[in-house]
Amino acid sequence: MATRLLSPKLLNNLRSFTRPLNSTSSASITAVSPLNFDEKPEPAVALEKQPTHNQPFTTNLDLDDHQKLFASVSTFKLLRSAANLGLAANEPFVDFGMWVMNSRFMETSLIRDIILKTVKHTFFEHFCAGETMEEAGDCIRKIHQAGLRGMLVYAVEHTSDNRGCDRNLEGFLRSVEFAKSLPPSSVSFVIAKITAICPIRLLRRVSDLLRWQYKDPFFNLPWKLNTFPIFSDSSALYHTLEKPEPLTPQEELDLQLAHQRLLKLCQKCVEDNVPLTIDAEDTSLQPAIDYFTYSSAIMYNRDDNPIVYGTIQAYLKDAKERLFIVAKTARNLGIPMGFKLVRGAYMSSETKLASSLGYDSPIHNSIQETHACYNACASFLLERIADGYGAVVLATHNVESGQLAASKARDLGIQKGNQKLEFAQLYGMSEALSFGLRNAGFQVSKYLPYGPVDVVMPYLLRRAEENRGLLSTSRLDRALMGKELKRRLKNLQFAKSEMASASPSSMKVEIGTQ
């Protein structure tokens, strides 16, 4: 197990462990220029063929041509998406909706039913894949026909007892089994939350104990399994200000049960060859989640085939340092490690908690610092893939990050069809970026949560809150969708005009030949 302190040499390597995404290397990287929304000529457009294996990426990432980007999207879907994104970008509307969802109105059956039905036919249908596994499967088949893949997410979380955890595990296992039955390569990952298979109070207790052991390496945790490093010297430890009590016998038993649930899920993923990604949570719980993730990866990631992926949140100040030491440790041990790289989703709550305890926020002080951290981590992970180590899911809605990462992958000579590189966006978000990356030859996944509306509600509330940080992406999608809808309307009017000017006899001939 790695020691707590980093050597001076390792610290020096950390400061320069990667070339930034926007630097130049063997070939110059395409600079990011303002997007041009001007109309393009309108030749017949067909979807490009899927990536050919063992061929380099040669196509530039084009986010200008709305006709090409949305060629596989129906007009009805475009209209509905533009409307829902418009509502999600209206902050007073979102604030009111969140107030209603968290109010006592939800305790009245009639009002609750009305609200849930309204949500189902608006935000739920836009951001979620359905209420049942079958509906999620239909969604995956549709996006697969459009050249995208699906990350199957049984959207349960924050469970308080073992019975609920056992029930959630069965749901995750069914997801893996169902993924195997879908068209080959249509499902890229199954997603799970540790909060769904381990009681949340126990996760907090384990996180406290792990933090205290980092402060005091002689603090003994008899239940602790082998794991990669969980903290760095820049990690936030203010959650645990006093020495915590050891786990009780019952807590140790519950911890063992939770770990067995995860191992059962990992074993199922190995048997069916379906990679598993563990989602991240807020910093009060994340140490325990990393402990579960890394200890399982050590057991199941073999032969350059990462089955278990962890999640790195780039908005945290310690993200880059933790990523570096985990990746270095995994490589030294000969264990392939997969990572999903995200920006983060708990900005408000993290800042409020840190402030209430008199500490600085664990999140970068500016969005520019978060972008820089994300791009540096992405560059490092892409360089590892080019060197034949590990795997990465670059989950981003930021256009510049997508363009820079695509350029970096081309510059490094990463081949089309490389199974160790995947881009990802939320279902219903960043459609232009998803289709642009697809057209450039990359593997692209959409995060597809499914489950009953009331069960998925916490996810939807977070989407509403987080969308405040995605307004620029939403604005881009709405602008491009508007351009494409106008183009289709003009074509429809032109077609009607042509039909009206045609003679009745010629119309009969045309209809008869169809």
Short mmCIF file of C-alpha atoms in Angstrom, two decimals, residues 19 45 61 98 129 143 164 208 224 235-236 251 254 263 296 329 346 352 369 389 412 418 467-468 486 495 501:
data_model
loop_
_atom_site.label_atom_id
_atom_site.label_comp_id
_atom_site.label_asym_id
_atom_site.label_seq_id
_atom_site.Cartn_x
_atom_site.Cartn_y
_atom_site.Cartn_z
CA ARG A 19 1.47 18.46 -21.35
CA VAL A 45 -26.50 14.29 -45.76
CA LEU A 61 -14.63 17.98 -34.76
CA MET A 98 -37.49 22.71 -7.08
CA ALA A 129 -34.46 6.60 -20.64
CA ILE A 143 -29.50 6.00 -29.92
CA GLY A 164 -33.05 -1.74 0.58
CA ASP A 208 -14.38 9.43 8.87
CA LYS A 224 -9.51 -2.45 5.81
CA SER A 235 -7.29 16.57 0.19
CA ALA A 236 -10.00 18.08 2.37
CA GLU A 251 -21.17 -1.99 11.57
CA ASP A 254 -22.83 -4.36 7.58
CA LEU A 263 -18.11 -8.08 -5.35
CA SER A 296 -12.65 -4.06 -6.03
CA THR A 329 0.27 3.03 -7.99
CA TYR A 346 -22.17 19.12 -5.63
CA LYS A 352 -21.89 25.57 2.24
CA GLU A 369 -9.37 26.64 -12.69
CA TYR A 389 -2.13 1.81 -19.91
CA LEU A 412 -1.19 11.06 -29.96
CA ASN A 418 -9.85 2.02 -29.36
CA ASN A 467 -28.00 22.94 -15.29
CA ARG A 468 -27.15 26.41 -13.94
CA LYS A 486 -35.83 26.58 -39.42
CA ALA A 495 -41.98 21.06 -50.88
CA SER A 501 -47.57 24.15 -58.57
#
